[in-house]
Tab-separated table of C-alpha atoms and ligand atoms in Angstrom:
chain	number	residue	atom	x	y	z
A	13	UNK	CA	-59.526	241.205	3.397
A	14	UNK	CA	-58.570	238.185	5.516
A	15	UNK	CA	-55.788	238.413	7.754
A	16	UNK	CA	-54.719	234.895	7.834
A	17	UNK	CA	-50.881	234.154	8.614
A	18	UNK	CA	-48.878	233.446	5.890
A	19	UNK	CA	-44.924	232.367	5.856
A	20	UNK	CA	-43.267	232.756	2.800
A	21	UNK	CA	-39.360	232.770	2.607
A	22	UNK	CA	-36.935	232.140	-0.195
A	23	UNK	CA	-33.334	230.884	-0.652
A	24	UNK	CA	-31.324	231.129	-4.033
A	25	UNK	CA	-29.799	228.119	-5.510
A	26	UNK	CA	-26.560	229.255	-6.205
A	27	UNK	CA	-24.760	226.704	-4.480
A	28	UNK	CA	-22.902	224.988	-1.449
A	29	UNK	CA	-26.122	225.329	0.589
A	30	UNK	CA	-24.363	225.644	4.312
A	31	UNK	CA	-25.115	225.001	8.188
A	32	UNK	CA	-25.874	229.257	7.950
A	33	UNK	CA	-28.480	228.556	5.785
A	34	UNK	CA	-29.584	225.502	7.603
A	35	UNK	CA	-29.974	226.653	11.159
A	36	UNK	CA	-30.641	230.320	9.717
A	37	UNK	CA	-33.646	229.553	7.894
A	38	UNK	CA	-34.027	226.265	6.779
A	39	UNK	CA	-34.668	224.599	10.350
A	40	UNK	CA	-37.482	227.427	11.113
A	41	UNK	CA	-39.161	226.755	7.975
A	42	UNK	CA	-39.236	223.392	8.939
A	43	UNK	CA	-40.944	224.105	12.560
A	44	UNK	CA	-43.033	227.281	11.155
A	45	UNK	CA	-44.984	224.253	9.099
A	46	UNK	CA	-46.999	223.219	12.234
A	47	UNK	CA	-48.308	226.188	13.316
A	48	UNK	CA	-49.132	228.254	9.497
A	49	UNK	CA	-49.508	227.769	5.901
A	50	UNK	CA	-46.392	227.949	4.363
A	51	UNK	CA	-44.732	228.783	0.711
A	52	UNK	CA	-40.945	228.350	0.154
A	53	UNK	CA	-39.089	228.989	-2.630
A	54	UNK	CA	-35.801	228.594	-4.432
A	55	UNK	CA	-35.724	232.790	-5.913
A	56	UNK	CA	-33.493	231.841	-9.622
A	57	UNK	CA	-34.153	235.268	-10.705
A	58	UNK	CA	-32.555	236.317	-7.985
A	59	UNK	CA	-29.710	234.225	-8.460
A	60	UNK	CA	-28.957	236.091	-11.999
A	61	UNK	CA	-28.805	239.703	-10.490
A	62	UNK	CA	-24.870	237.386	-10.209
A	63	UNK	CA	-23.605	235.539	-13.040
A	64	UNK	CA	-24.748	232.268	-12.906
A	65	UNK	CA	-23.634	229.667	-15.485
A	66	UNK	CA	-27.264	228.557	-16.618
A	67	UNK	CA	-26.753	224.399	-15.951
A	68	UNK	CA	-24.784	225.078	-12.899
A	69	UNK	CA	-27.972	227.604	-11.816
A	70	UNK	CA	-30.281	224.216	-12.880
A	71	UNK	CA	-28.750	221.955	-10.522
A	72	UNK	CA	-28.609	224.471	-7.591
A	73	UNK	CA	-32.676	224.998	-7.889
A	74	UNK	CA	-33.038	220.909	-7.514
A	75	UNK	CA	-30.462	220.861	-4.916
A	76	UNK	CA	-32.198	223.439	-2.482
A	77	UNK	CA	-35.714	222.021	-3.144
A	78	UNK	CA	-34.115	218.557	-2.147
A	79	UNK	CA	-32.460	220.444	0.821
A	80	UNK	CA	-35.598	221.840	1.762
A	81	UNK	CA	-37.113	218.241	1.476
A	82	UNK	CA	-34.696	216.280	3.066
A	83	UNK	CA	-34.908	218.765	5.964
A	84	UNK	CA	-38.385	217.581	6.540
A	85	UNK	CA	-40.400	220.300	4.742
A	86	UNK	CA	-43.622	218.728	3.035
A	87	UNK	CA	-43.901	219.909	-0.363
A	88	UNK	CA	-47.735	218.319	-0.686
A	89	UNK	CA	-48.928	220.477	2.200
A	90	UNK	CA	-46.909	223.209	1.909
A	91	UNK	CA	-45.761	224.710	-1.027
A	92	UNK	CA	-42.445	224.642	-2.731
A	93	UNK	CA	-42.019	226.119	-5.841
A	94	UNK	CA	-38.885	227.712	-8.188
A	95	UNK	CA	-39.537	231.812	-8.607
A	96	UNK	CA	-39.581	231.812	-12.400
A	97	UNK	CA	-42.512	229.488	-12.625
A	98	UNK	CA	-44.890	232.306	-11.244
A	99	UNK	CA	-44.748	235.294	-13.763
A	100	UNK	CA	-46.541	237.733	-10.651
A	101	UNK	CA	-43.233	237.978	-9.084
A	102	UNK	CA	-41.730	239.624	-12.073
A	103	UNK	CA	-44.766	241.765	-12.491
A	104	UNK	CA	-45.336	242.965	-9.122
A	105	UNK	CA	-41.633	243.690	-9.199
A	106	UNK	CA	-42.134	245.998	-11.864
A	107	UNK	CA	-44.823	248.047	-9.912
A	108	UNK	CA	-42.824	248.329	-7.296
A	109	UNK	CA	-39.654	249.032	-9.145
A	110	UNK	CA	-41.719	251.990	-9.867
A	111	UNK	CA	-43.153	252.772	-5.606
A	112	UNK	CA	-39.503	252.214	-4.458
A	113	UNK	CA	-37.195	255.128	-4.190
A	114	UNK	CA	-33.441	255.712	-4.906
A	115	UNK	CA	-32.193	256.548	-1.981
A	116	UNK	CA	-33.977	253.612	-0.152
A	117	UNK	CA	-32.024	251.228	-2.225
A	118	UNK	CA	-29.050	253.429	-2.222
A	119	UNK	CA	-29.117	252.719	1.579
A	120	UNK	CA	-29.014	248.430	1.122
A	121	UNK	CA	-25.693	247.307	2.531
A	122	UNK	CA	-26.264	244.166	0.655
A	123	UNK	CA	-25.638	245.914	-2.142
A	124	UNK	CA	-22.900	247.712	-1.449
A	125	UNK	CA	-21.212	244.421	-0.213
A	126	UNK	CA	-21.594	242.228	-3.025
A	127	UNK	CA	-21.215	244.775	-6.201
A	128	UNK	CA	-18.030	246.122	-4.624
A	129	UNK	CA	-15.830	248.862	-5.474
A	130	UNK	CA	-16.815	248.375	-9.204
A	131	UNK	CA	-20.181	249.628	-8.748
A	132	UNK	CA	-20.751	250.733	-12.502
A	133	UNK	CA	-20.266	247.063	-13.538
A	134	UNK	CA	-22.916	245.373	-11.218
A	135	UNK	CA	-26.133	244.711	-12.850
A	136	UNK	CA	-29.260	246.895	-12.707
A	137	UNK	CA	-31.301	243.355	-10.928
A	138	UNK	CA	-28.899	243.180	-8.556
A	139	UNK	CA	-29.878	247.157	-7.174
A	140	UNK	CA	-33.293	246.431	-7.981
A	141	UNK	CA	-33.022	242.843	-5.816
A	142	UNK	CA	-34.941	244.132	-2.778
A	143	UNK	CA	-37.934	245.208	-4.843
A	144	UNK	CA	-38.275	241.625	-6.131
A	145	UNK	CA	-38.093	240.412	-2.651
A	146	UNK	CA	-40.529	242.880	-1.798
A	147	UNK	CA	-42.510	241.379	-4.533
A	148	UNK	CA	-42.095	237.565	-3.897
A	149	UNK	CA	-43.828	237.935	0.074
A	150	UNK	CA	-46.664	240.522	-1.051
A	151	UNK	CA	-47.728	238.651	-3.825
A	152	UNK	CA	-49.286	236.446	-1.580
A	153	UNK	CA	-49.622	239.185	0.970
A	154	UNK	CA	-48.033	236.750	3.190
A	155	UNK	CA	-47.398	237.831	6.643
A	156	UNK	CA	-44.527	236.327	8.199
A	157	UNK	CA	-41.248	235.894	6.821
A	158	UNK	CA	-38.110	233.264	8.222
A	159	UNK	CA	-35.040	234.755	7.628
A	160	UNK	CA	-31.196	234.998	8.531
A	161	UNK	CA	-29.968	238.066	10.701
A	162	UNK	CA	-28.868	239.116	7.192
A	163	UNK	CA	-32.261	240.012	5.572
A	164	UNK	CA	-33.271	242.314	8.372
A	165	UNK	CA	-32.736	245.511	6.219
A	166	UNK	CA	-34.462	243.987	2.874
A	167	UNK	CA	-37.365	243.183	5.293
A	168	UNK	CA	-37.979	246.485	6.702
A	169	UNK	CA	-37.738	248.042	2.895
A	170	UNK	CA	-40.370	245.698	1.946
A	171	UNK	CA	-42.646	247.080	4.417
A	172	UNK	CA	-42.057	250.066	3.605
A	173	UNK	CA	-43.157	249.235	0.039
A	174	UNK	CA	-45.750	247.819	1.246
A	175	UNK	CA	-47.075	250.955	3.140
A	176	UNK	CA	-45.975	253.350	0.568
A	177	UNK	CA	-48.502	251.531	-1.951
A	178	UNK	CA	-51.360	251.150	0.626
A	179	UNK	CA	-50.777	255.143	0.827
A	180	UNK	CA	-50.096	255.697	-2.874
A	181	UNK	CA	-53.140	254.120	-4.226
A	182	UNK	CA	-55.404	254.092	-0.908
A	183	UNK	CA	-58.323	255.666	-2.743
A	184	UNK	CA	-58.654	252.822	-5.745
A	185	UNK	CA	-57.719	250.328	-2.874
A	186	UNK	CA	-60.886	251.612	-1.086
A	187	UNK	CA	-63.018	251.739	-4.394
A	188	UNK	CA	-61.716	247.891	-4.697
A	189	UNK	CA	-63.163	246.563	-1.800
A	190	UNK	CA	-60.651	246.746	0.528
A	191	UNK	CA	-60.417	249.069	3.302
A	192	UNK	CA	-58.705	252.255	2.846
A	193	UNK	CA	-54.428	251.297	2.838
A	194	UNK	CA	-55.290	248.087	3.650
A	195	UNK	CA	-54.555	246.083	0.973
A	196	UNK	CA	-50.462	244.953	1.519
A	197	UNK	CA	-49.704	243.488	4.931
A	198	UNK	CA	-46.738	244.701	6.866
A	199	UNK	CA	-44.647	241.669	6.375
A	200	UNK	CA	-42.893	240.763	10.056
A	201	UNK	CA	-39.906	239.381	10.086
A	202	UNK	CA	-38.711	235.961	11.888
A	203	UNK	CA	-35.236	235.981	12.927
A	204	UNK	CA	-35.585	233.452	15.490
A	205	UNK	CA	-33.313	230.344	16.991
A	206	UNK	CA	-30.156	230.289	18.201
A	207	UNK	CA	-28.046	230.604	14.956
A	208	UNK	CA	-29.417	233.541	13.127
A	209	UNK	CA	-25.618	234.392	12.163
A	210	UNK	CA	-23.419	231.589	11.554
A	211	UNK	CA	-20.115	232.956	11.524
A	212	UNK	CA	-17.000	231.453	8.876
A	213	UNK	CA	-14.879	229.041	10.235
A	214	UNK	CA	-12.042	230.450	9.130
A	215	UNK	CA	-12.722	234.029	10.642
A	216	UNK	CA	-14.993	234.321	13.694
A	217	UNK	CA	-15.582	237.969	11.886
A	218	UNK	CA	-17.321	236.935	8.986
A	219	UNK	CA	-20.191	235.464	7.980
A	220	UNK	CA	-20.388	231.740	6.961
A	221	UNK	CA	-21.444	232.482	3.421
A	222	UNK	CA	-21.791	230.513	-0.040
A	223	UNK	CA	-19.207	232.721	-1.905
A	224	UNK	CA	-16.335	232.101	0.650
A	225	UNK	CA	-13.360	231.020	-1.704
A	226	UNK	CA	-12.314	228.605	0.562
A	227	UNK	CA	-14.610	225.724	1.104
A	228	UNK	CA	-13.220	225.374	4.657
A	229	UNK	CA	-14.853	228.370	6.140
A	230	UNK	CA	-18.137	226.225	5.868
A	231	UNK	CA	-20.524	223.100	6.126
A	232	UNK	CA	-21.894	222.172	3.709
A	233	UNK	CA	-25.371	220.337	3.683
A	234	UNK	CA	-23.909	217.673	0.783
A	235	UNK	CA	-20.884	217.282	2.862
A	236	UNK	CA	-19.850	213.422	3.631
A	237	UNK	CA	-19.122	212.560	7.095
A	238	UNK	CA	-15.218	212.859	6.547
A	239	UNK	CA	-15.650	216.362	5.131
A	240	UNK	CA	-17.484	217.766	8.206
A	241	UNK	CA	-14.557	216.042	10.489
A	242	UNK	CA	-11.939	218.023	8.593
A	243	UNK	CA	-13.678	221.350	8.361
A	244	UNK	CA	-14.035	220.964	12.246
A	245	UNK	CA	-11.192	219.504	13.303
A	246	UNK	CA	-9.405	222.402	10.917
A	247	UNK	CA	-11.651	225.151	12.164
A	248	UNK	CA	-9.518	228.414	13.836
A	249	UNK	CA	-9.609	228.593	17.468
A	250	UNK	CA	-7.381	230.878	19.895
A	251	UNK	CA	-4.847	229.253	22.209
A	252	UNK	CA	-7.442	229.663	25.584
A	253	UNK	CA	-9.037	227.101	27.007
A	254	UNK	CA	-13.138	227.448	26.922
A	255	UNK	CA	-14.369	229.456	29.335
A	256	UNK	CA	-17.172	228.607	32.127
A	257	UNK	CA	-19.572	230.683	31.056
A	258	UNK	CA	-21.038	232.773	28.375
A	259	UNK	CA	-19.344	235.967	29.714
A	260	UNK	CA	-15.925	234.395	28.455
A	261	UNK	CA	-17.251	234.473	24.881
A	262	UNK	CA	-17.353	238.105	24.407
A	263	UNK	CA	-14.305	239.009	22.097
A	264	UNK	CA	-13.455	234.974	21.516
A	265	UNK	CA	-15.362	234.982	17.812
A	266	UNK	CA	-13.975	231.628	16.675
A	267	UNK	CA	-14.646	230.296	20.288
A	268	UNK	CA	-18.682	231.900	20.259
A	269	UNK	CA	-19.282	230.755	16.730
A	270	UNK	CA	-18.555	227.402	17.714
A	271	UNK	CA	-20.335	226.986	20.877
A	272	UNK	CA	-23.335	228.849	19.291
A	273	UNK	CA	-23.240	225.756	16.528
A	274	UNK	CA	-23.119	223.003	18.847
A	275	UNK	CA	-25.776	224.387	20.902
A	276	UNK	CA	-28.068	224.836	17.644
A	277	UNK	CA	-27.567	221.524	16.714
A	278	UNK	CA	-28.245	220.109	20.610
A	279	UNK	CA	-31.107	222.493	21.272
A	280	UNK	CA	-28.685	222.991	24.543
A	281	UNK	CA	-27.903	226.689	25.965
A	282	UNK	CA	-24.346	228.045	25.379
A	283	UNK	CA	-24.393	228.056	29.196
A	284	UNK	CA	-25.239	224.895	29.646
A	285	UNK	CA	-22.755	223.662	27.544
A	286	UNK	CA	-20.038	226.069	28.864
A	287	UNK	CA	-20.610	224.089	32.258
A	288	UNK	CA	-19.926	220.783	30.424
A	289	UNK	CA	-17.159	222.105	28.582
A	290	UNK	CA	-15.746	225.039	30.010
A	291	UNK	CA	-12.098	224.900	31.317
A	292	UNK	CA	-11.237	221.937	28.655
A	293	UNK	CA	-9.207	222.200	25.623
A	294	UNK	CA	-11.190	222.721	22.033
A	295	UNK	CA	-9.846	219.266	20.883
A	296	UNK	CA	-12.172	217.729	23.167
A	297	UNK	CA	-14.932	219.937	22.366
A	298	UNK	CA	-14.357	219.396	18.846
A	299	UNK	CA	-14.569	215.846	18.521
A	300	UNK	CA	-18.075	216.090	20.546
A	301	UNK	CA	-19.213	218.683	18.222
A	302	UNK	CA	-18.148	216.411	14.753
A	303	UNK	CA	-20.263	213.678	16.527
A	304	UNK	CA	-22.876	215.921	16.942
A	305	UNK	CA	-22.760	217.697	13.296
A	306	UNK	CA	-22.170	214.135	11.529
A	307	UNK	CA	-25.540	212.910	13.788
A	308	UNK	CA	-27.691	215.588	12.521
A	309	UNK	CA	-26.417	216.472	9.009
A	310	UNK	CA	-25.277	213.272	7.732
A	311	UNK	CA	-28.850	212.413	7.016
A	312	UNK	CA	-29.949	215.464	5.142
A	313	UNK	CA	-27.369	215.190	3.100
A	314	UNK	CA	-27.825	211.799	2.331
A	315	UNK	CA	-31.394	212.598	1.756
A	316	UNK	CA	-30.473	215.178	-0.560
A	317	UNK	CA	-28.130	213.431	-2.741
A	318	UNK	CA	-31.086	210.391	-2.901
A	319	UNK	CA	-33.482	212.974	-4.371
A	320	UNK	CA	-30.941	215.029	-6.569
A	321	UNK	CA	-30.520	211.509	-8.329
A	322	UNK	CA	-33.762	211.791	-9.336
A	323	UNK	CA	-34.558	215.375	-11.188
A	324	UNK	CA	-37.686	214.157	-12.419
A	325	UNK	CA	-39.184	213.802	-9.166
A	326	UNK	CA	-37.529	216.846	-7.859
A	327	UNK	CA	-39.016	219.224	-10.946
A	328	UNK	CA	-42.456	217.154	-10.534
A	329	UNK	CA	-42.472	218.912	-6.820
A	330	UNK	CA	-41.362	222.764	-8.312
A	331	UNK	CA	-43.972	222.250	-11.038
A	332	UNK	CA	-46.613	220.890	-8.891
A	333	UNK	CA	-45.748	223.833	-6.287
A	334	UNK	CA	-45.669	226.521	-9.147
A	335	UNK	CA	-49.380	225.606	-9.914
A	336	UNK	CA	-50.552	226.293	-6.602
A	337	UNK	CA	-48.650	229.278	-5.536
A	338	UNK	CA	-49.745	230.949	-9.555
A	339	UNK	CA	-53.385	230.733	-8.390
A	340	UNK	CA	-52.741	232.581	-5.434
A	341	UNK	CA	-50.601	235.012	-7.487
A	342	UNK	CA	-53.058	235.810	-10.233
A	343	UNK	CA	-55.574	236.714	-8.182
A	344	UNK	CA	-53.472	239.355	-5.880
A	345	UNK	CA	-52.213	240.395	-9.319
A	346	UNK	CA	-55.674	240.615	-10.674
A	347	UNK	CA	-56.222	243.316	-7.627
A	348	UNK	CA	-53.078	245.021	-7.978
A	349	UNK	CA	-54.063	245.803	-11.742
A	350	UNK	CA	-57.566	246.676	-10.989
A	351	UNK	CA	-55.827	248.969	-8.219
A	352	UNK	CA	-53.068	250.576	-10.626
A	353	UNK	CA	-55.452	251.353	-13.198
A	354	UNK	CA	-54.136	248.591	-16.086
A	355	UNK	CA	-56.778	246.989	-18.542
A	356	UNK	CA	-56.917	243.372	-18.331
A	357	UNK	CA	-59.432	240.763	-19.504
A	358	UNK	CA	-61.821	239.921	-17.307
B	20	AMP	P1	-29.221	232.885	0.704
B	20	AMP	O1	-28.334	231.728	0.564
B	20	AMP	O2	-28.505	234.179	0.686
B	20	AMP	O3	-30.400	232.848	-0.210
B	20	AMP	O4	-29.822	232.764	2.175
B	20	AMP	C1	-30.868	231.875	2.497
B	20	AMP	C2	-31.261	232.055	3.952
B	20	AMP	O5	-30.175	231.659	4.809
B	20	AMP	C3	-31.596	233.493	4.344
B	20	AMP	O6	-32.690	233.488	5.235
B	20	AMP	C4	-30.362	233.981	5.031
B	20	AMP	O7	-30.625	234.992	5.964
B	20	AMP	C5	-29.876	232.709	5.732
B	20	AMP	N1	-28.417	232.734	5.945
B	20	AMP	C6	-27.463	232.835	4.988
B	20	AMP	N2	-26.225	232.817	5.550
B	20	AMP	C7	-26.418	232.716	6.890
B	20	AMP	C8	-25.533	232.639	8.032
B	20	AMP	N3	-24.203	232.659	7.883
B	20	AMP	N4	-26.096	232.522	9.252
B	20	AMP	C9	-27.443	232.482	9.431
B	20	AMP	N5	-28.317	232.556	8.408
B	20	AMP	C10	-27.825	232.661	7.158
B	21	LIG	N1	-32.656	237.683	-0.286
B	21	LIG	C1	-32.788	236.420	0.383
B	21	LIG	C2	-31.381	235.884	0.709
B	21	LIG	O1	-30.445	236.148	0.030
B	21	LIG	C3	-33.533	235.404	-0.447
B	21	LIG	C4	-34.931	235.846	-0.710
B	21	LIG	C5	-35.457	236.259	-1.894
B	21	LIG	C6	-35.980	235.916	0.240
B	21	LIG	N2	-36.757	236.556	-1.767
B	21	LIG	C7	-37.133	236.375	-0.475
B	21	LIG	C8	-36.067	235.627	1.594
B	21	LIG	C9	-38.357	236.564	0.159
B	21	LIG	C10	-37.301	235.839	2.238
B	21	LIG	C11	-38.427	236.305	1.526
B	21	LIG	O2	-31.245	235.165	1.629
């Protein structure tokens, strides 16, 4: 087997892409081009394990490829691709729907977050989400894996599907050519930068986050110029001046999230800033940090709305992406059958 690096990461397209998923992910997919090959996708089967109204869900899978695009991802060297295209997620889902255990998934806080107190009513995808995560990385036994602080727990169940099958089936995976529990890579994790939690702007507590009711407690990447100005402007602070150095951060929420944005966006340190800034009022700070967020933003989303003008182009790069990643998806699938025991033509 070769051991080459391999990033794959995903994001769902189910709207108001935000600076959390910008600086989160999007940004390191971005730099992680330059040093690997790279596969990113736009997961719309994951976006059903949640209602999704089906031409709302179309329009959110062209505007995160054109996010991705406008951010400076290149979809000709790279890939970039919409899940449903490749049929060997869904499959190797299935298999691992079947090497997963309860009480791993009963232990996803994910879960518990987003179906609720009305548990009985979520939907049997959304429980089963991880496995398909599981599913999109190892299908292309890809190695490394850009995410938000908030994937952290999926990614260490996926390696542990991924070592439960190298165990399960380590005597066909041996008989197949591979060495013995060697055939699924232990997919690492990248939680890197300096916003891998980009908190709401509403509540220093919570996490910036595309289901937010209100539309103030984030950026958003199609957000006009004007937009950004009011969110920041409008953003909670607490009556303190800004401290002079990082120290005076701990227990300020509002005050950290908002340094730890500007210095994402400047590639400055928090401390470096907090000499600049520290001892001043937030008004000040604020109108440097619009400046800032309007500099860098305002062109990705003007890129974005340029290409989301355009679907044909847009669904010319997720085909064209599809075609590449299937070929690398048949043939793990074409292993993992041969490895299961199922028939298949050959
Ligand atoms: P999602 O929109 O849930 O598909 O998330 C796409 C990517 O953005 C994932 O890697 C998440 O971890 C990341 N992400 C989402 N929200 C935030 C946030 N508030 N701060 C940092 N990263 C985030
Ligand atoms: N669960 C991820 C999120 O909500 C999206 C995702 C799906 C993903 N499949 C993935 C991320 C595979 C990384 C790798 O953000």
């Amino acid at each position: 087997m070769t051991t080459q690096e391999l990033v794959f990461s995903g994001v769902q397209p189910t709207g108001n892409l935000h600076l959390g998923n910008y600086l989160g992910a999007i940004v390191n997919f971005v730099k992680l081009q330059e040093s690997h090959n790279c596969i990113y996708c736009v997961v719309d089967m994951h976006a059903i394990t949640v209602w999704q109204d089906p031409a709302d869900l179309t329009k959110a899978t062209r505007e995160v490829a054109a996010a991705f695009i406008a951010a400076g991802i290149d979809p000709r060297e790279h890939i970039v691709f919409n899940q449903s295209q490749v049929s060997g997620h869904a499959e190797l889902a299935w298999v691992f729907n079947c090497v997963a255990r309860l009480g791993w998934l009963n232990r996803m806080t994910q879960f518990k977050e987003k179906a609720g107190k009305d548990r009985e009513n979520a939907s049997v995808g959304l429980y089963a989400y991880p496995n398909l995560m599981a599913a999109d990385i190892l299908v292309y036994r890809a190695t490394h894996v850009p995410v938000g602080e908030d994937q952290k727990q999926h990614l260490e169940l996926a390696r542990d599907i991924a070592q439960k099958f190298n165990n399960d089936f380590s005597n066909e995976i041996r008989d197949n050519g591979f060495g013995a529990g060697q055939f699924f890579p232990q997919p690492e994790p990248l939680i890197t930068g300096p916003a891998t939690r980009v908190m709401s702007l509403r509540d220093g507590t919570k996490k910036m986050s595309k289901s937010d009711p209100s539309d103030y407690s984030r950026i958003n990447l199609s957000d006009d110029a004007d937009a950004i100005a009011q969110k920041i402007r409008k953003a909670k602070t607490d009556p303190e001046p800004l401290p002079g150095e990082e120290k005076g951060l701990e227990s300020r929420p509002e005050a950290d999230n908002l340094v730890g944005i500007y210095a994402a966006l400047s590639g400055r340190s928090k401390a470096d800033l907090l000499r600049e800034f520290g001892g001043g009022q937030f008004s000040n700070f604020k109108a440097n940090l619009v400046d800032l967020a309007v500099e860098k933003l305002g062109p990705v989303g003007a890129e974005m709305k340029r290409l989301t003008a355009d679907p044909g182009y847009v669904d010319s790069v997720l085909i064209d992406g599809a075609d590449r990643a299937r070929v690398l998806a048949d043939r793990t699938m074409n292993h993992v059958k041969d490895i299961v025991g199922f028939i298949r033509r050959r």
